Coordinates of C-alpha atoms and ligand atoms in Angstrom, one line a residue:
X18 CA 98.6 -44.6 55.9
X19 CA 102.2 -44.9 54.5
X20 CA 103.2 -48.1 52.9
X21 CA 107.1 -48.5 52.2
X22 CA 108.1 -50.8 50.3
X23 CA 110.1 -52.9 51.8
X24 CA 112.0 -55.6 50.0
X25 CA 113.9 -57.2 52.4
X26 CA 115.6 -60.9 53.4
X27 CA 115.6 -62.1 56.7
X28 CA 116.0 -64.7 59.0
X29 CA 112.9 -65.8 60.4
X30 CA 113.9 -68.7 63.5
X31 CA 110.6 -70.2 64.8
X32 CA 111.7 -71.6 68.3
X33 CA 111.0 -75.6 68.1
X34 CA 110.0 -78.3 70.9
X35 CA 113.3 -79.9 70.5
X36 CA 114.8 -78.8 67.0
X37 CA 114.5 -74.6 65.9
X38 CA 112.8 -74.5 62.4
X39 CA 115.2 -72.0 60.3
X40 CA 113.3 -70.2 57.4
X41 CA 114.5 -68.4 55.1
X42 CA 111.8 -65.3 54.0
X43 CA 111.1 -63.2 51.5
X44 CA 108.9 -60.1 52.6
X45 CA 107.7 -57.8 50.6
X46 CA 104.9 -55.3 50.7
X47 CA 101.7 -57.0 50.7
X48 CA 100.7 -57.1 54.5
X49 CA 98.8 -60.7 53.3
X50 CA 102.4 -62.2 52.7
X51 CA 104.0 -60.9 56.3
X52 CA 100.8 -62.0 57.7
X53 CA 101.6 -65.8 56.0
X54 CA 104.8 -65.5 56.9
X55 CA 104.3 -66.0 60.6
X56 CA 102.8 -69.1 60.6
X57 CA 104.4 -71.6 63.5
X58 CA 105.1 -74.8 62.4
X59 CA 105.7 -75.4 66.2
X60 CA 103.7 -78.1 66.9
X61 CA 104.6 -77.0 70.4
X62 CA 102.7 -73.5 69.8
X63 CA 100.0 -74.4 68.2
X64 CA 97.5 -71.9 70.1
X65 CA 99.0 -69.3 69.0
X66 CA 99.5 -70.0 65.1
X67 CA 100.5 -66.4 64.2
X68 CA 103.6 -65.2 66.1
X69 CA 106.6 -65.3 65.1
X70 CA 109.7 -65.4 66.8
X71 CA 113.2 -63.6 66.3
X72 CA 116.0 -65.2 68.1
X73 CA 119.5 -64.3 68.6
X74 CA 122.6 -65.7 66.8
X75 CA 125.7 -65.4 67.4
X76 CA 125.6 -63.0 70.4
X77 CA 123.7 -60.7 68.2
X78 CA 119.4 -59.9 67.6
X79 CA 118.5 -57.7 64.6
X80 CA 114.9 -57.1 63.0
X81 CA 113.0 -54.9 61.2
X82 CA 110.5 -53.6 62.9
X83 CA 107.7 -51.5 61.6
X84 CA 105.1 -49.7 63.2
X85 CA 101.5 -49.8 61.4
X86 CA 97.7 -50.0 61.1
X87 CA 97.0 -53.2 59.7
X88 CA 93.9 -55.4 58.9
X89 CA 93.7 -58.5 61.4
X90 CA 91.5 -61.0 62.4
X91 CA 90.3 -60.8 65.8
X92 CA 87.5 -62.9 66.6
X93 CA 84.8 -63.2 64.3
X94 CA 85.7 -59.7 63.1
X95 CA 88.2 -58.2 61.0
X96 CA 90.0 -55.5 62.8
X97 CA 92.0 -52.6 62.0
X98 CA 94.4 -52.5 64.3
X99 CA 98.2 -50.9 65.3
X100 CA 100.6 -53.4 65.1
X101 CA 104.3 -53.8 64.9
X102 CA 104.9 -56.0 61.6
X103 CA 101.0 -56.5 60.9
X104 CA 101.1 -59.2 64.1
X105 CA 98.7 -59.2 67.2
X106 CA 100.3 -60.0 69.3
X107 CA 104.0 -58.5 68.3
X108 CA 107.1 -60.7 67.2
X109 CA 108.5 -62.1 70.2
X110 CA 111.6 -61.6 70.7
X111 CA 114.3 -63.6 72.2
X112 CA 117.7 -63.0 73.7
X113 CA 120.7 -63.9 76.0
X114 CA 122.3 -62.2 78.3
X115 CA 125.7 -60.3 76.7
X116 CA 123.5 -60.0 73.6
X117 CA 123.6 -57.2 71.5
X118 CA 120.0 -56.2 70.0
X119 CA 119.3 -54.2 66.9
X120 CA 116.1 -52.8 66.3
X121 CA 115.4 -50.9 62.8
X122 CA 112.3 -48.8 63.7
X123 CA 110.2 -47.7 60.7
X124 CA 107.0 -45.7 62.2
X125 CA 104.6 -46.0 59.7
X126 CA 101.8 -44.5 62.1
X127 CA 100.3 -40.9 61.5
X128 CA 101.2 -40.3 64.6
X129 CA 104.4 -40.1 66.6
X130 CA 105.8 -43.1 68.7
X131 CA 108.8 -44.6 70.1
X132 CA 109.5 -47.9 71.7
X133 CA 110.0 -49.4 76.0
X134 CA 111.7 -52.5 76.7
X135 CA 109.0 -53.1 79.9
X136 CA 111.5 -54.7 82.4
X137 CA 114.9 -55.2 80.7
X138 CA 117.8 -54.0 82.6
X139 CA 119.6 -52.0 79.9
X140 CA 120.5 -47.9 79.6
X141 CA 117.8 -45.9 79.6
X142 CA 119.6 -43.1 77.2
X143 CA 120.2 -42.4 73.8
X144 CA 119.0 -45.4 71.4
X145 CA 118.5 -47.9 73.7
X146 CA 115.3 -47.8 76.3
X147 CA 114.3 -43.8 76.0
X148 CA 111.0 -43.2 76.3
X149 CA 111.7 -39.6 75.5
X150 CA 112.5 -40.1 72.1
X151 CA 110.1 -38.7 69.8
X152 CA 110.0 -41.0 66.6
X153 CA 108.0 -38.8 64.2
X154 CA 105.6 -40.7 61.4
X155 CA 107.5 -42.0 58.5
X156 CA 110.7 -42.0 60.1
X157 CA 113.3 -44.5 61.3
X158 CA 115.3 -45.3 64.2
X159 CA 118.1 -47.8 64.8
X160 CA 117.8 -49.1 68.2
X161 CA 120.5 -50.4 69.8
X162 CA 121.9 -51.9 73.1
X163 CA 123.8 -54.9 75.2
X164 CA 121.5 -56.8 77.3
X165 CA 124.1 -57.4 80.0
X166 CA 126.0 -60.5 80.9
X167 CA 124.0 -61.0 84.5
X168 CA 120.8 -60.0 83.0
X169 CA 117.7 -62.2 85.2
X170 CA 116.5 -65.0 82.4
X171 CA 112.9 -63.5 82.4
X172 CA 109.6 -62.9 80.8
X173 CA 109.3 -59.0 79.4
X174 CA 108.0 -57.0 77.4
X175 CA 107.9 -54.2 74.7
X176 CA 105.7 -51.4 73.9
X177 CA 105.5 -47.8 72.9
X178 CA 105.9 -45.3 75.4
X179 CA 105.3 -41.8 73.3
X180 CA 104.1 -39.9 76.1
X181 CA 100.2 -38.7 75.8
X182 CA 99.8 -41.5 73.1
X183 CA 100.6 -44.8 75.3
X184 CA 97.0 -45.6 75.9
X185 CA 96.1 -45.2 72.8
X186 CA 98.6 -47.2 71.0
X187 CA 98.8 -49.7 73.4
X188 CA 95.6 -50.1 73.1
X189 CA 95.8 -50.7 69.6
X190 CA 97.3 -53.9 69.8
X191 CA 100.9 -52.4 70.2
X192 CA 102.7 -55.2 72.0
X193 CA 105.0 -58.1 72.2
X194 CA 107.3 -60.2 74.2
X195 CA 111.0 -59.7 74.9
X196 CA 112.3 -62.9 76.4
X197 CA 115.9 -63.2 78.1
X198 CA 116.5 -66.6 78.3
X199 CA 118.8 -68.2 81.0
X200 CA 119.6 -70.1 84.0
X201 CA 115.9 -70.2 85.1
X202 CA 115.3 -72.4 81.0
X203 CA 118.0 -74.6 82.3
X204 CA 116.3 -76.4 85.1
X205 CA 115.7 -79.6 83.9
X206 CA 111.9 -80.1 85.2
X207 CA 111.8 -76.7 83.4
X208 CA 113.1 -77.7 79.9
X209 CA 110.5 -80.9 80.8
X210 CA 107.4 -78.4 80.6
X211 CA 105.3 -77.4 77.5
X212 CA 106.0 -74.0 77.2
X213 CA 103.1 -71.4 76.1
X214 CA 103.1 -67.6 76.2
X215 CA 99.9 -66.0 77.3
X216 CA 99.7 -62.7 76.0
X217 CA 96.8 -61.1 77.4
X218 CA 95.0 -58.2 75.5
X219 CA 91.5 -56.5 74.9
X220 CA 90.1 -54.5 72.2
X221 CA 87.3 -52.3 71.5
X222 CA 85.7 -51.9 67.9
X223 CA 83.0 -50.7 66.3
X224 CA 81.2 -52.8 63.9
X225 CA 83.2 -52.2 60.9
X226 CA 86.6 -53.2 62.9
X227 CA 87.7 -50.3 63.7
X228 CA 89.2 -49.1 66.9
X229 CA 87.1 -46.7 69.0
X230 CA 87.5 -43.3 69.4
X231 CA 88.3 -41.8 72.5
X232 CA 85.5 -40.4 72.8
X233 CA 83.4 -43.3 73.4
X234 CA 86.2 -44.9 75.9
X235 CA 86.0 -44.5 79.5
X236 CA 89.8 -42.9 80.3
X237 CA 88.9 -42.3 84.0
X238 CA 89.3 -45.2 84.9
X239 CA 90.9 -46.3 82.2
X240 CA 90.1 -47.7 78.8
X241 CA 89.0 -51.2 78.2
X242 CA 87.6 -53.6 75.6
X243 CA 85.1 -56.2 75.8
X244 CA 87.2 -58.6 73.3
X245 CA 89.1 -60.0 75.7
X246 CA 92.5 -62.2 73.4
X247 CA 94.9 -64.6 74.2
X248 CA 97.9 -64.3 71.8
X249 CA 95.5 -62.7 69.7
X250 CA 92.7 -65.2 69.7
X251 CA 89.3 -65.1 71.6
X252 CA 88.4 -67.9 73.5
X253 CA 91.5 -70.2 72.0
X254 CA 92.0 -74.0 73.0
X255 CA 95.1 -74.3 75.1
X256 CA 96.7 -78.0 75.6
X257 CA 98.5 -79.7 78.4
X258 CA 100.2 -82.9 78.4
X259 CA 98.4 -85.3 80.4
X260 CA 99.9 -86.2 83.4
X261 CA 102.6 -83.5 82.1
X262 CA 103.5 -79.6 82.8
X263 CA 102.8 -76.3 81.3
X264 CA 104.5 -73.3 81.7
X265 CA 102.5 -70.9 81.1
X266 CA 104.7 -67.2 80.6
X267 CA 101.7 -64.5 81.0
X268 CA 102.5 -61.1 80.5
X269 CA 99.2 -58.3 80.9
X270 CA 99.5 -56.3 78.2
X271 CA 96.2 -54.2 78.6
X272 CA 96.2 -50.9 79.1
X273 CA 94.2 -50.9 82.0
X274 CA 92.4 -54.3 82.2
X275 CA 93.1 -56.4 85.6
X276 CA 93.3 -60.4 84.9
X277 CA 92.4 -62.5 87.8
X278 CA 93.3 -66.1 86.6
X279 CA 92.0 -69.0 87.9
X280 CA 91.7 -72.3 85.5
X281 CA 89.7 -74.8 87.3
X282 CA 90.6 -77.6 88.5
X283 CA 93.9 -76.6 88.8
X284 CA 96.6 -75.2 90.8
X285 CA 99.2 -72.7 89.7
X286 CA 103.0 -73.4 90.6
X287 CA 104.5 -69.5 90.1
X288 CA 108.2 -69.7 88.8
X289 CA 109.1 -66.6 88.3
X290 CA 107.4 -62.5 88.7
X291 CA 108.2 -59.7 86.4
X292 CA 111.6 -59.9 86.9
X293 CA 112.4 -63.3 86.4
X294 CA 112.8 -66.5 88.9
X295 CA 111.5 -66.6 92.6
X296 CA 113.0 -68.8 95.0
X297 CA 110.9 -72.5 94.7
X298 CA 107.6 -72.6 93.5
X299 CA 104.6 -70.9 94.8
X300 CA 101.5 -72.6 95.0
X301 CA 98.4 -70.4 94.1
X302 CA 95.0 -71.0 93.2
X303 CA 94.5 -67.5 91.6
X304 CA 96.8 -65.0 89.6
X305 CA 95.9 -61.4 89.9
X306 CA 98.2 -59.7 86.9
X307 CA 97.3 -55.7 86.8
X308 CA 98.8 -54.0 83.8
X309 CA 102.8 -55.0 83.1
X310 CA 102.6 -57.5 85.3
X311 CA 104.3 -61.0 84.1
X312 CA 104.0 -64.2 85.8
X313 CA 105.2 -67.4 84.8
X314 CA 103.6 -70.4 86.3
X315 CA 104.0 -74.2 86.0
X316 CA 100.6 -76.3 85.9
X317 CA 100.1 -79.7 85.9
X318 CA 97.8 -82.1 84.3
X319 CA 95.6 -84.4 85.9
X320 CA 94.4 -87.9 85.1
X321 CA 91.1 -86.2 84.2
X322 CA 91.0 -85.7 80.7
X323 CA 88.1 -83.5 80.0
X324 CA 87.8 -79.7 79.2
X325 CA 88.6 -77.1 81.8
X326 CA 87.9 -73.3 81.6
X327 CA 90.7 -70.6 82.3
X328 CA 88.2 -67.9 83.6
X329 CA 88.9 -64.7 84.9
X330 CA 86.9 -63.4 88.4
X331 CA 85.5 -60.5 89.1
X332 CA 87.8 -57.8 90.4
X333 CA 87.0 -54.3 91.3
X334 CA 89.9 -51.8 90.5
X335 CA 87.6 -48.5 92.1
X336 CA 85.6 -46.4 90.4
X337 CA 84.9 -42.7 89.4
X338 CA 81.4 -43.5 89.5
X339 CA 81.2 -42.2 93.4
X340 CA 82.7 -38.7 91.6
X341 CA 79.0 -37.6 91.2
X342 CA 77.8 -37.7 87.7
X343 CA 78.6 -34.3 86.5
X344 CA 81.1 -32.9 83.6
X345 CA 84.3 -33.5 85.0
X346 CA 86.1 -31.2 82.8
X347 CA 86.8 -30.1 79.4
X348 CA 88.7 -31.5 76.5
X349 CA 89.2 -35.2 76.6
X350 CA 88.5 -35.5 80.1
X351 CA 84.8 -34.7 79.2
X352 CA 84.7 -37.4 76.2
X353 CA 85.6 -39.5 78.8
X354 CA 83.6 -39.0 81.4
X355 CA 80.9 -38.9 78.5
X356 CA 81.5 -43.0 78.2
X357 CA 78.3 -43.8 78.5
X358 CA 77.8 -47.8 79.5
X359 CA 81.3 -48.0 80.3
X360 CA 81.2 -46.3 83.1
X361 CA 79.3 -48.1 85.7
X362 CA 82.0 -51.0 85.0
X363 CA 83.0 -53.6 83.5
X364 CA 82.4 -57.4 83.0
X365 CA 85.3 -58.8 85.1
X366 CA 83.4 -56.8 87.9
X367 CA 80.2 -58.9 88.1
X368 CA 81.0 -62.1 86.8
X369 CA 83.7 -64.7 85.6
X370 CA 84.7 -64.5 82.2
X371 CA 86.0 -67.7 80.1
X372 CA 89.3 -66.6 78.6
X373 CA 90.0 -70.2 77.3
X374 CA 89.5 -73.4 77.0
X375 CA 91.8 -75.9 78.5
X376 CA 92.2 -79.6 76.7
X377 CA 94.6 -82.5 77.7
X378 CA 97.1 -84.1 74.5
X379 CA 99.5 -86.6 74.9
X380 CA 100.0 -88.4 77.8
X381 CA 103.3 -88.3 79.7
X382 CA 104.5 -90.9 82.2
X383 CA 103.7 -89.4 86.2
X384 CA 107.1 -90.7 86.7
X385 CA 109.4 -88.3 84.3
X386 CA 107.9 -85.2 85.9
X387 CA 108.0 -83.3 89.2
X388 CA 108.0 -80.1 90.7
X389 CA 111.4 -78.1 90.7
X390 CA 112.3 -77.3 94.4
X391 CA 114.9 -74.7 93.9
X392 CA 114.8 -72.2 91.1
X393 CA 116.9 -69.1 91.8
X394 CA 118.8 -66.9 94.4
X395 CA 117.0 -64.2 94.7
X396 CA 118.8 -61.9 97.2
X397 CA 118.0 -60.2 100.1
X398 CA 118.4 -56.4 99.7
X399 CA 120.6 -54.3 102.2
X400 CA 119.0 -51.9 104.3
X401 CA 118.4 -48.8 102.4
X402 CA 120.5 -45.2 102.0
X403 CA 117.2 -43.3 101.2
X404 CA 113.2 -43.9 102.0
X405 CA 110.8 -42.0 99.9
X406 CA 107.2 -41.2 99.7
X407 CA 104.9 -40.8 96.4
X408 CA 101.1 -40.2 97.2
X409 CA 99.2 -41.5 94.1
X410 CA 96.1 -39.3 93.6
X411 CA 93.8 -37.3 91.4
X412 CA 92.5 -33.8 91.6
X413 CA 90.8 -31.4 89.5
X414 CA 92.7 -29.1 87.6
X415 CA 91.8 -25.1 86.3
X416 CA 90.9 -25.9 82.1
X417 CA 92.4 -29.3 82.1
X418 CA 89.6 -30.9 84.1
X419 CA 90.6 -34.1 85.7
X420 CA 94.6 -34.8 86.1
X421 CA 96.5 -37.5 88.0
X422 CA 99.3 -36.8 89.9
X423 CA 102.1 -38.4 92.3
X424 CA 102.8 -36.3 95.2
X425 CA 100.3 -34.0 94.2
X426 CA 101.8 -33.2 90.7
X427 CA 101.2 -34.5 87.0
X428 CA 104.3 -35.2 85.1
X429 CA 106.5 -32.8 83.1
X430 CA 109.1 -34.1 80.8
X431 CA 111.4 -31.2 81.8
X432 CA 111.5 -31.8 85.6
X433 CA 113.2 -33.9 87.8
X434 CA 110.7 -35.2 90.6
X435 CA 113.1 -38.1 92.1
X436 CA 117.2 -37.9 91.7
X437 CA 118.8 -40.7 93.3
X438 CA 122.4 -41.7 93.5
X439 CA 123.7 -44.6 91.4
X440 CA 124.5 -48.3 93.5
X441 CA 122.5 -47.0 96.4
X442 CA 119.4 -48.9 97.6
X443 CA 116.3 -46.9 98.2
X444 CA 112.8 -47.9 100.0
X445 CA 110.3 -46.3 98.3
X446 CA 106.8 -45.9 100.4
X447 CA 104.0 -45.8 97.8
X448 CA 100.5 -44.5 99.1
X449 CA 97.1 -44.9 97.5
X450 CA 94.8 -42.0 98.8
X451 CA 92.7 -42.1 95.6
X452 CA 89.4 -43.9 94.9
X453 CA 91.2 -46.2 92.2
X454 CA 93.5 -48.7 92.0
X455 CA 96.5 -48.0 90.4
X456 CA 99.7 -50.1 89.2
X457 CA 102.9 -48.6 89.8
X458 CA 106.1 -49.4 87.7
X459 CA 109.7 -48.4 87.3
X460 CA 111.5 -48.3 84.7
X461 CA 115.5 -49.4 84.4
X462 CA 115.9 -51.5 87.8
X463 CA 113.7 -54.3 89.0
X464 CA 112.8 -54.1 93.2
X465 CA 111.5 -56.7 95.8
X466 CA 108.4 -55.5 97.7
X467 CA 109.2 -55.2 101.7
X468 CA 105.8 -55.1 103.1
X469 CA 102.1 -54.1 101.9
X470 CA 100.7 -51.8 104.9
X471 CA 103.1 -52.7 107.4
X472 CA 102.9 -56.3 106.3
X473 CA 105.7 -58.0 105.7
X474 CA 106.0 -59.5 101.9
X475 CA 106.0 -63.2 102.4
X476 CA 108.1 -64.3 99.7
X477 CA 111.0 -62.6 97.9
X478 CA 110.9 -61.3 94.4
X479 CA 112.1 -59.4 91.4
X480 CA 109.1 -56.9 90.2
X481 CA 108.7 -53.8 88.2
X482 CA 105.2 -53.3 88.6
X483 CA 103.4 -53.2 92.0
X484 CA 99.7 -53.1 92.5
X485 CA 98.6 -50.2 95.1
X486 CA 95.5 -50.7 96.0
X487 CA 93.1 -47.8 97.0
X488 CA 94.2 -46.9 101.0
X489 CA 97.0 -49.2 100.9
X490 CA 100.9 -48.1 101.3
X491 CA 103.0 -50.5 99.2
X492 CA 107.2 -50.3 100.7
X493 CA 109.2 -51.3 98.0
X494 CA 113.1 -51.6 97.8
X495 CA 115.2 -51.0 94.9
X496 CA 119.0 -51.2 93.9
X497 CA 119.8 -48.4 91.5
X498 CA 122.7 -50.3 89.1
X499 CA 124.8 -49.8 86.5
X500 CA 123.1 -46.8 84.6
X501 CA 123.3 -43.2 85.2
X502 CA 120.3 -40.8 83.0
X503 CA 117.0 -39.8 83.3
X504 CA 114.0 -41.9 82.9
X505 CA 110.5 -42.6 84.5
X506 CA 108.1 -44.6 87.2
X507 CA 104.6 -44.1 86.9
X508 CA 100.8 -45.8 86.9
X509 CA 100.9 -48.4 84.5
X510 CA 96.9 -47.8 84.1
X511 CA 98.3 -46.0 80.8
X512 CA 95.4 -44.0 80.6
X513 CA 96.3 -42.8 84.1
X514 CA 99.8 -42.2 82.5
X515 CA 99.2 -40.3 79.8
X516 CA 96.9 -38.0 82.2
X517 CA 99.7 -37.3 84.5
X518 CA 100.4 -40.1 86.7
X519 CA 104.3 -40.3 86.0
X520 CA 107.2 -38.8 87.9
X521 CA 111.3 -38.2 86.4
X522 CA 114.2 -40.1 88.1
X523 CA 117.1 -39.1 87.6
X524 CA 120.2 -41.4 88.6
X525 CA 123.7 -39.6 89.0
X526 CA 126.9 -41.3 89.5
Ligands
LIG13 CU1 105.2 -50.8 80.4 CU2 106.6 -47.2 81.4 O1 105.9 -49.0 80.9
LIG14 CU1 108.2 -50.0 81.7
LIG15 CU1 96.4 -45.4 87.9

């Protein structure tokens, strides 16, 4: 482990309920003073004491950003963990459209990395969103790039996206917000609501805090944790205003983990979807967020002040338990398969699982608050130029053992599966014949789902990530704007990912 020392001003701008709290910091090398450093004075954010915030000024976002293992409490435990400026979750960032953002990279993992903007709307080449950088150990990169002018006000994402190493890193704790702020923050029964981020991640350590290997993970079916955090925190206290709303902004940020929400007692209201706001509210008693997903959602306290439980229910996702219990492979594959315990499933399978605790603070009058009844104009797509088919799948492959593939081959950084023709609109026809769930995302341009096995989509919405379940056909219709160059869709099971389950697109002027 590298530790440069860095000796460095900056401006630290913790958002604020009404008023943003400038500080002015000093950082310097010890991980204890960066860690101190990010303390919220945000009343406003109180269940999440630990992440800081970097907001634009003046049209512009810059921030060092650095790449390491650092020692964090998780839990009852303290964990060695990858994080980007020794935070769990990462800095959140925050931006306005016509921004210009300027990321100093420093990778101070042993391993190489590179960084996604999940869901952002910017170029996909040189140093802005390309995941096929290779950003070695010990160097550093200046990112750079315009969020544009129309850019969807929206709740997304960043990660690293080093192909092979995704998983692994992600699972690590690598992971923070990137929030666009806009029109959708201007509704007044909006601006009204508490705001909270939910940043949903799970972690898997031995007793002495560190991560697992590999070894002992089940990648199959993809790796997951039993500490299950919120912003970092097991089983935290969340407030609403009595009487008041919360919006809650949850982003999944698990590598495979599904979350079905549900907090008792309590309706959701979703606002917006991955790619920002959907039309008027939809009522919902339950959330399902796969991996990448983000949902925002407005909930509303009662008159019943007492504690209520966020939970999450059971899901199954499929299983490679019905694969027969043999080796499946060499390498990897067979540490994987080799799981153990992990295998037969996990605990959102059987039962509900509290994720938090719930608690009413200060009352507001029933009068000041309602519902918002219009939030955005989310347009219908024109027919489209192009339809596609991907068959999600796995199969066994000669000395590599298990591989996952889309129409019927795992990804190659030197091919080009998909090439499509800038401002066209294309349905794409996504089909499940596997024995697993699996997520499927886009990178560079957000699309509206059309119908889920010949079922129409009820209501309209921006999404990069689409949940195909096993035996289902997902139709999904996407605009391809503004940017030509190469970059990627693929299962957003990262484990599925990094085992092949990613195709090239290519989009040509
Ligand atoms: Cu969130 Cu290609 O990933
Ligand atoms: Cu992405
Ligand atoms: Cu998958």
């Amino acid at each position: 482990m590298v530790l440069t020392k860095l000796n460095r001003r900056q401006f630290l701008i913790l958002s604020g309920g009404s008023a943003a709290a400038v500080l002015l910091s000093q950082c310097d090398t010890s991980r204890s003073q960066e860690n101190a450093v990010s303390s919220s004075s945000n009343s406003n954010n109180s269940n999440s004491p630990s992440q800081s915030v970097y907001t634009s000024s003046n049209g512009l976002l810059e921030l060092d950003l650095e790449a390491r293992l650092s020692s964090v409490s998780l839990g009852s435990q303290t964990a060695q963990l990858l994080t980007y400026n020794g935070q769990i979750p990462a800095p959140r960032l925050e931006a306005q459209p016509g921004d210009k953002v300027r990321i100093r990279f420093t990778n101070n993992l042993d391993e190489p990395t590179n960084l996604h903007f999940h869901g952002l709307h910017i170029p996909f080449t040189g140093n802005a969103d390309n995941i096929f950088l290779n950003i070695e150990s010990g160097e550093t990169f200046t990112y750079e790039f315009d969020i544009p002018t129309n850019h969807q006000a929206g709740t997304f994402w960043y990660h690293p996206h080093r192909h092979g190493l995704v998983a692994k890193q992600l699972f690590g704790g690598l992971a923070g917000l990137f929030v666009i702020r806009g029109e959708l923050d201007e509704i007044p029964e909006i601006q009204a609501a508490q705001e909270e981020f939910l940043v949903l991640q799970d972690f898997a350590l031995d007793e002495s805090g560190n991560l697992l290997d590999e070894a002992q993970l089940a990648l199959m079916t993809g790796r997951e944790g039993d500490i299950i955090t919120i912003n970092g925190q097991t089983q935290p206290q969340l407030t609403i205003p009595q009487n008041g709303w919360v919006r809650w902004r949850i982003v999944n940020a698990s590598p495979s983990r599904f979350y079905r929400l549900s907090l008792e007692g309590h309706p959701f209201n979703v606002i917006a979807t991955d790619g920002g706001a959907v039309a008027k509210p939809i009522p919902q008693s339950e959330v399902l967020l796969t991996p990448g997903e983000r949902v925002e959602v407005l909930v509303q306290g009662t008159a019943e002040a007492k504690d209520y439980r966020l939970v999450n229910l059971p899901y199954n996702r499929g299983r490679m338990g019905m694969m027969g219990g043999g080796r499946m492979g060499g390498g990897r594959m067979g540490g994987g398969m080799m799981g153990g315990g992990r295998m037969g499933g996990n605990p959102s399978d059987e039962a509900p699982t509290t994720l938090a605790t719930v608690r009413y603070q200060d009352a507001v009058a029933t009068e000041s608050v309602s519902l918002p009844t219009q939030l955005a104009d989310v347009p219908e797509l024109p027919e489209p130029n192009q339809v596609r088919q991907f068959q999600l799948n796995h199969g066994m492959s000669p000395g590599m053992g298990m591989v996952f593939l889309i129409n019927g081959k795992p990804f190659e950084g030197d091919r080009v599966d998909t090439q499509v023709r800038l401002n066209t609109v294309e349905d794409w026809e996504i089909v499940n014949t596997g024995m697993m769930d699996h997520p499927f995302h886009v990178h560079g341009n957000a699309f509206q789902v059309i119908s889920r096995n010949n079922t129409p989509e009820r209501d309209r919405a921006w999404k990069d990530t689409v949940l195909v379940k096993t035996g289902e056909t997902v139709r999904i219709r996407m605009p391809f704007r503004d940017y030509t160059g190469k970059t990627v869709y693929h299962c957003h099971i990262l484990d599925h990912e990094d085992l092949g389950m990613m195709g090239s697109l290519l989009i040509e002027a």
